[in-house]
């Protein structure tokens, strides 16, 4: 009877924790959803062609068969340019935000993100190879596939170096990421120097600068399945990531095998990052900045942190793209330039803050 009572109490506590987690997730989800809808409407409104809110509403409701869109110019601008661009920006931001949160949890390092450990550079190298050999025009999947395999091979290489000696070493992995980043940068430079025409060089440089302009519904359809599959794995195994953050031995005790779960997260991260890089090039600092801000809001629980970081990343990239295409219109900056302007000072701030904390506790 006493055993039954203890099991009932434990079940009640467990149920209460789950309800609390869902409640916090729901609250932050609503906040982020409002922010995402708000920045999306603003982005639809602004640009070289002014589009009023009535036209935006008419075009959006026409997608669900309610009413018809009015104004030929506004309809063309929204349907063929701004709506797919915002959707791609949101998906890329969601991908980078979630991957950054996963990498920071997986490596138990707040400075980790897909760029620092070389995953983004590997994806960029795959994309540069695809563009330079001229296969992207005849085979639409070439760019995302090459970017994915470049990101995957790089992540496995860095992870393998971190496992030298039979035991996972975080410091070795991060140093390996720095070295691999430099090596891949040299390979990309060598490819750029050897390109036969200025048009090819311009295309590669423009892509590497990071941006989502020029993409449409076709690109959205190509990369969405890859990104969705990776993010689905992040969310499903977010509890296991919480356990991995406790350390390899503790994770094994609690039934989570690090030798299985770490490669799974790395493959999913490569899938998501490679697909994002394929349509946007390298958009720096999203995976570093966004999870830090979200962690201050909702804590370190990855069941909440991962999806909310994705929504915040979507808001960040859409906002950056809106600034990039309106500040010097009709020309535009690349999104990677805007995110670097924001992310680099924030990264320096994190370094200074961590240094001050270390001095306080010495």
Coordinates of C-alpha atoms in Angstrom, one line a residue:
X1 CA 0.0 0.0 0.0
X2 CA 2.8 2.4 0.9
X3 CA 4.7 1.5 -2.3
X4 CA 1.5 2.2 -4.3
X5 CA 1.2 5.6 -2.5
X6 CA 4.8 6.5 -3.4
X7 CA 4.3 5.6 -7.0
X8 CA 1.2 7.7 -7.1
X9 CA 3.0 10.7 -5.6
X10 CA 5.9 10.3 -8.0
X11 CA 3.5 10.2 -10.9
X12 CA 1.7 13.3 -9.7
X13 CA 5.1 15.1 -9.4
X14 CA 6.1 13.9 -12.9
X15 CA 2.7 15.1 -14.3
X16 CA 3.1 18.5 -12.6
X17 CA 6.6 19.0 -14.1
X18 CA 5.3 18.1 -17.6
X19 CA 2.4 20.5 -17.2
X20 CA 4.8 23.3 -16.0
X21 CA 7.1 22.7 -19.0
X22 CA 4.2 22.9 -21.4
X23 CA 2.8 26.0 -19.7
X24 CA 6.2 27.8 -20.0
X25 CA 6.6 26.6 -23.6
X26 CA 3.1 27.8 -24.5
X27 CA 3.6 31.3 -22.9
X28 CA 6.9 31.9 -24.8
X29 CA 5.5 30.4 -28.0
X30 CA 2.6 32.9 -27.9
X31 CA 5.0 35.8 -27.4
X32 CA 7.3 34.7 -30.2
X33 CA 4.4 34.0 -32.5
X34 CA 3.1 37.6 -32.0
X35 CA 6.6 38.9 -32.7
X36 CA 7.0 36.7 -35.8
X37 CA 3.6 37.8 -37.3
X38 CA 4.4 41.4 -36.5
X39 CA 7.8 41.5 -38.2
X40 CA 6.4 39.5 -41.2
X41 CA 3.7 42.0 -41.8
X42 CA 6.1 44.9 -41.5
X43 CA 8.5 43.1 -44.0
X44 CA 5.6 42.6 -46.4
X45 CA 4.7 46.3 -46.2
X46 CA 8.2 47.8 -46.7
X47 CA 10.2 47.9 -49.9
X48 CA 10.7 49.8 -53.2
X49 CA 7.0 49.2 -54.0
X50 CA 4.7 50.4 -51.2
X51 CA 2.0 47.8 -50.3
X52 CA -0.8 48.8 -48.0
X53 CA -2.3 46.6 -45.3
X54 CA -5.5 46.0 -47.2
X55 CA -3.6 44.6 -50.2
X56 CA -1.5 42.4 -47.9
X57 CA -4.7 41.0 -46.3
X58 CA -6.4 40.4 -49.6
X59 CA -3.4 38.5 -51.0
X60 CA -3.0 36.4 -47.8
X61 CA -6.7 35.4 -47.6
X62 CA -6.7 34.5 -51.3
X63 CA -4.3 31.6 -50.5
X64 CA -7.1 29.9 -48.5
X65 CA -9.7 30.6 -51.1
X66 CA -11.4 33.5 -49.2
X67 CA -11.9 36.5 -51.5
X68 CA -9.6 37.6 -54.2
X69 CA -6.4 39.7 -54.3
X70 CA -6.7 43.2 -55.8
X71 CA -4.0 45.2 -57.5
X72 CA -1.9 43.4 -60.1
X73 CA 1.4 45.1 -59.2
X74 CA 1.0 44.5 -55.4
X75 CA -0.1 40.9 -56.0
X76 CA 2.9 40.1 -58.2
X77 CA 5.3 41.7 -55.7
X78 CA 3.9 39.9 -52.7
X79 CA 3.3 36.5 -54.3
X80 CA 6.5 36.2 -56.3
X81 CA 9.0 38.2 -54.2
X82 CA 8.1 39.1 -50.6
X83 CA 6.1 36.1 -49.4
X84 CA 8.5 33.4 -50.5
X85 CA 11.5 35.6 -49.3
X86 CA 10.0 36.0 -45.9
X87 CA 9.2 32.3 -45.6
X88 CA 12.7 31.3 -46.6
X89 CA 14.1 33.9 -44.2
X90 CA 12.0 32.5 -41.4
X91 CA 12.9 28.9 -42.2
X92 CA 16.7 29.8 -42.4
X93 CA 16.4 31.7 -39.1
X94 CA 14.6 28.8 -37.4
X95 CA 17.2 26.4 -38.7
X96 CA 20.1 28.5 -37.4
X97 CA 18.5 29.3 -34.1
X98 CA 17.7 25.7 -33.3
X99 CA 21.0 24.4 -34.4
X100 CA 22.9 27.0 -32.3
X101 CA 20.9 25.9 -29.2
X102 CA 21.6 22.2 -29.9
X103 CA 25.3 22.8 -30.5
X104 CA 25.7 24.8 -27.3
X105 CA 24.0 22.1 -25.3
X106 CA 25.7 19.2 -27.1
X107 CA 29.2 20.7 -26.5
X108 CA 28.3 22.3 -23.2
X109 CA 29.8 25.5 -24.3
X110 CA 28.0 28.8 -24.7
X111 CA 30.4 29.9 -27.5
X112 CA 29.6 26.9 -29.7
X113 CA 27.5 27.4 -32.9
X114 CA 27.5 25.8 -36.4
X115 CA 30.0 28.4 -37.6
X116 CA 32.6 28.1 -34.8
X117 CA 32.9 24.3 -35.1
X118 CA 33.2 24.4 -38.9
X119 CA 29.7 23.0 -39.9
X120 CA 28.7 26.2 -41.8
X121 CA 32.1 26.4 -43.5
X122 CA 31.8 22.8 -44.6
X123 CA 28.3 23.6 -46.0
X124 CA 29.7 26.6 -47.7
X125 CA 32.5 24.6 -49.3
X126 CA 30.0 22.1 -50.7
X127 CA 27.9 24.9 -52.1
X128 CA 31.0 26.6 -53.7
X129 CA 32.0 23.4 -55.3
X130 CA 28.5 22.9 -56.7
X131 CA 28.4 26.5 -58.1
X132 CA 32.0 26.4 -59.5
X133 CA 31.5 23.2 -61.5
X134 CA 28.2 24.5 -63.0
X135 CA 25.8 21.7 -61.9
X136 CA 23.3 23.9 -60.1
X137 CA 21.5 24.9 -63.3
X138 CA 20.8 21.4 -64.6
X139 CA 20.3 19.7 -61.2
X140 CA 18.3 21.9 -58.7
X141 CA 19.1 19.6 -55.7
X142 CA 22.8 19.9 -56.3
X143 CA 23.3 22.9 -54.1
X144 CA 21.5 21.7 -51.0
X145 CA 22.9 18.2 -51.4
X146 CA 26.5 19.4 -51.8
X147 CA 26.1 21.8 -48.9
X148 CA 24.6 19.1 -46.7
X149 CA 27.4 16.6 -47.4
X150 CA 30.0 19.3 -46.9
X151 CA 28.5 20.1 -43.5
X152 CA 28.1 16.5 -42.6
X153 CA 31.6 15.5 -43.5
X154 CA 33.0 18.5 -41.6
X155 CA 31.0 17.8 -38.5
X156 CA 32.0 14.1 -38.5
X157 CA 35.7 15.1 -39.0
X158 CA 35.6 17.5 -36.1
X159 CA 33.8 15.1 -33.9
X160 CA 36.2 12.3 -34.8
X161 CA 39.2 14.5 -33.8
X162 CA 37.4 15.3 -30.5
X163 CA 37.2 11.5 -29.9
X164 CA 40.9 10.8 -30.3
X165 CA 42.1 8.6 -27.5
X166 CA 38.8 7.0 -27.1
X167 CA 37.2 9.7 -24.9
X168 CA 35.3 12.8 -26.0
X169 CA 37.3 16.0 -25.3
X170 CA 35.5 19.3 -25.6
X171 CA 38.7 21.5 -25.8
X172 CA 40.1 19.3 -28.6
X173 CA 36.9 19.5 -30.5
X174 CA 36.7 23.3 -30.4
X175 CA 40.3 23.7 -31.4
X176 CA 39.7 21.2 -34.2
X177 CA 36.8 23.4 -35.3
X178 CA 39.0 26.4 -35.5
X179 CA 41.7 24.5 -37.5
X180 CA 39.1 23.0 -39.9
X181 CA 37.5 26.4 -40.4
X182 CA 40.8 27.9 -41.5
X183 CA 41.6 24.9 -43.8
X184 CA 38.2 25.1 -45.5
X185 CA 38.6 28.9 -45.8
X186 CA 41.9 28.2 -47.7
X187 CA 40.1 25.7 -49.9
X188 CA 37.4 28.1 -50.8
X189 CA 40.0 30.8 -51.6
X190 CA 41.8 28.4 -53.8
X191 CA 38.6 27.7 -55.7
X192 CA 37.8 31.4 -56.1
X193 CA 41.2 32.1 -57.5
X194 CA 40.9 29.3 -60.1
X195 CA 37.4 30.3 -61.3
X196 CA 37.5 30.9 -65.1
X197 CA 35.1 33.8 -65.4
X198 CA 34.3 36.9 -63.4
X199 CA 30.6 36.0 -63.5
X200 CA 31.2 32.7 -61.7
X201 CA 33.4 34.6 -59.1
X202 CA 30.7 37.2 -58.6
X203 CA 28.0 34.5 -58.1
X204 CA 30.1 32.6 -55.5
X205 CA 31.1 35.8 -53.6
X206 CA 27.5 37.1 -53.6
X207 CA 26.3 33.7 -52.3
X208 CA 29.0 33.5 -49.6
X209 CA 28.1 37.0 -48.2
X210 CA 24.8 35.5 -47.0
X211 CA 21.4 36.5 -48.2
X212 CA 18.0 35.2 -49.1
X213 CA 17.2 37.5 -52.1
X214 CA 16.6 35.8 -55.4
X215 CA 15.0 32.7 -53.8
X216 CA 11.5 31.7 -54.6
X217 CA 8.9 29.0 -54.1
X218 CA 11.1 26.4 -55.9
X219 CA 14.0 26.9 -53.5
X220 CA 11.6 26.8 -50.5
X221 CA 10.2 23.4 -51.7
X222 CA 13.7 22.0 -52.1
X223 CA 15.2 22.9 -48.7
X224 CA 12.1 22.6 -46.5
X225 CA 12.0 18.8 -46.2
X226 CA 15.7 18.8 -45.1
X227 CA 15.3 21.5 -42.5
X228 CA 12.0 20.0 -41.2
X229 CA 13.5 16.6 -40.8
X230 CA 16.5 17.9 -38.8
X231 CA 14.4 20.2 -36.5
X232 CA 11.9 17.3 -35.9
X233 CA 14.9 15.2 -34.6
X234 CA 16.0 18.1 -32.4
X235 CA 12.6 18.5 -30.8
X236 CA 11.9 14.7 -30.4
X237 CA 15.2 14.1 -28.7
X238 CA 15.4 17.4 -26.7
X239 CA 15.0 15.6 -23.4
X240 CA 18.0 13.4 -24.3
X241 CA 20.0 16.5 -25.0
X242 CA 19.2 17.7 -21.4
X243 CA 20.6 14.4 -20.1
X244 CA 23.7 14.6 -22.3
X245 CA 24.5 18.0 -20.8
X246 CA 25.0 16.3 -17.4
X247 CA 28.0 14.4 -18.8
X248 CA 28.7 11.1 -20.6
X249 CA 28.8 8.9 -17.5
X250 CA 25.6 10.4 -16.0
X251 CA 23.9 10.1 -19.3
X252 CA 24.6 6.4 -19.5
X253 CA 23.3 5.9 -16.0
X254 CA 20.0 7.5 -17.1
X255 CA 19.7 5.4 -20.2
X256 CA 21.0 7.8 -22.9
X257 CA 24.0 6.5 -24.9
X258 CA 26.3 9.4 -25.8
X259 CA 27.9 7.3 -28.6
X260 CA 24.5 7.1 -30.3
X261 CA 23.0 10.5 -29.5
X262 CA 25.9 12.7 -30.1
X263 CA 26.4 11.6 -33.7
X264 CA 22.6 11.8 -34.2
X265 CA 22.6 15.4 -33.2
X266 CA 25.6 16.1 -35.3
X267 CA 24.0 14.5 -38.4
X268 CA 20.7 16.4 -37.8
X269 CA 22.7 19.6 -37.3
X270 CA 24.6 19.1 -40.5
X271 CA 21.3 18.4 -42.3
X272 CA 19.7 21.6 -41.1
X273 CA 22.8 23.8 -41.5
X274 CA 23.6 22.4 -44.9
X275 CA 20.1 23.1 -46.2
X276 CA 20.1 26.6 -44.7
X277 CA 23.5 27.4 -46.2
X278 CA 22.3 26.2 -49.6
X279 CA 19.7 28.9 -49.9
X280 CA 21.3 31.7 -47.8
X281 CA 25.0 31.3 -47.9
X282 CA 26.7 32.0 -44.5
X283 CA 24.6 34.1 -42.2
X284 CA 26.8 34.5 -39.2
X285 CA 26.1 34.8 -35.5
X286 CA 22.4 33.8 -35.6
X287 CA 23.2 30.5 -33.9
X288 CA 25.3 32.2 -31.3
X289 CA 23.3 35.3 -30.4
X290 CA 19.8 34.0 -30.5
X291 CA 20.1 31.0 -28.1
X292 CA 21.8 33.3 -25.5
X293 CA 19.0 35.8 -25.5
X294 CA 16.3 33.0 -25.4
X295 CA 18.2 31.2 -22.5
X296 CA 17.9 34.4 -20.5
X297 CA 14.2 34.4 -21.1
X298 CA 13.2 30.8 -20.6
X299 CA 16.1 29.0 -19.0
X300 CA 18.3 26.1 -20.2
X301 CA 15.6 23.4 -20.7
X302 CA 16.1 22.3 -24.3
X303 CA 12.5 21.2 -24.6
X304 CA 11.7 24.9 -24.4
X305 CA 14.9 26.4 -25.6
X306 CA 15.2 24.7 -29.0
X307 CA 11.7 25.6 -30.4
X308 CA 11.7 29.1 -29.0
X309 CA 15.3 29.7 -30.3
X310 CA 14.0 28.7 -33.7
X311 CA 11.2 31.2 -33.6
X312 CA 13.5 34.0 -32.3
X313 CA 16.0 33.1 -35.0
X314 CA 13.2 33.5 -37.6
X315 CA 12.3 36.9 -36.2
X316 CA 16.0 38.0 -36.2
X317 CA 16.7 36.9 -39.8
X318 CA 13.4 38.4 -41.2
X319 CA 14.2 41.7 -39.4
X320 CA 17.8 41.7 -40.7
X321 CA 16.6 41.0 -44.2
X322 CA 14.0 43.8 -44.0
X323 CA 16.7 46.2 -43.0
X324 CA 19.1 44.9 -45.7
X325 CA 16.6 45.4 -48.5
X326 CA 15.2 48.8 -47.4
X327 CA 18.1 50.9 -46.0
X328 CA 19.7 51.7 -49.4
X329 CA 16.8 50.8 -51.8
X330 CA 16.5 50.1 -54.6
X331 CA 19.9 48.4 -54.0
X332 CA 20.3 46.2 -50.9
X333 CA 22.8 44.8 -48.5
X334 CA 23.3 41.1 -47.8
X335 CA 21.7 39.7 -44.7
X336 CA 25.0 38.3 -43.5
X337 CA 26.4 41.8 -43.3
X338 CA 23.5 43.0 -41.0
X339 CA 23.7 39.9 -38.7
X340 CA 27.5 40.4 -38.4
X341 CA 27.0 44.0 -37.4
X342 CA 24.7 42.9 -34.6
X343 CA 26.4 39.6 -33.7
X344 CA 30.0 40.5 -33.5
X345 CA 29.6 43.2 -30.8
X346 CA 27.3 40.8 -28.9
X347 CA 30.0 38.1 -29.1
X348 CA 32.6 40.5 -27.7
X349 CA 30.2 41.5 -24.9
X350 CA 29.8 37.8 -24.0
X351 CA 33.6 37.4 -23.8
X352 CA 34.0 40.4 -21.6
X353 CA 31.1 39.4 -19.3
X354 CA 32.5 35.8 -19.0
X355 CA 35.9 37.2 -18.2
X356 CA 34.5 39.4 -15.4
X357 CA 32.6 36.5 -13.9
X358 CA 35.8 34.4 -13.9
X359 CA 37.6 37.2 -12.1
X360 CA 34.9 37.5 -9.5
X361 CA 35.1 33.8 -8.6
X362 CA 38.8 33.5 -8.5

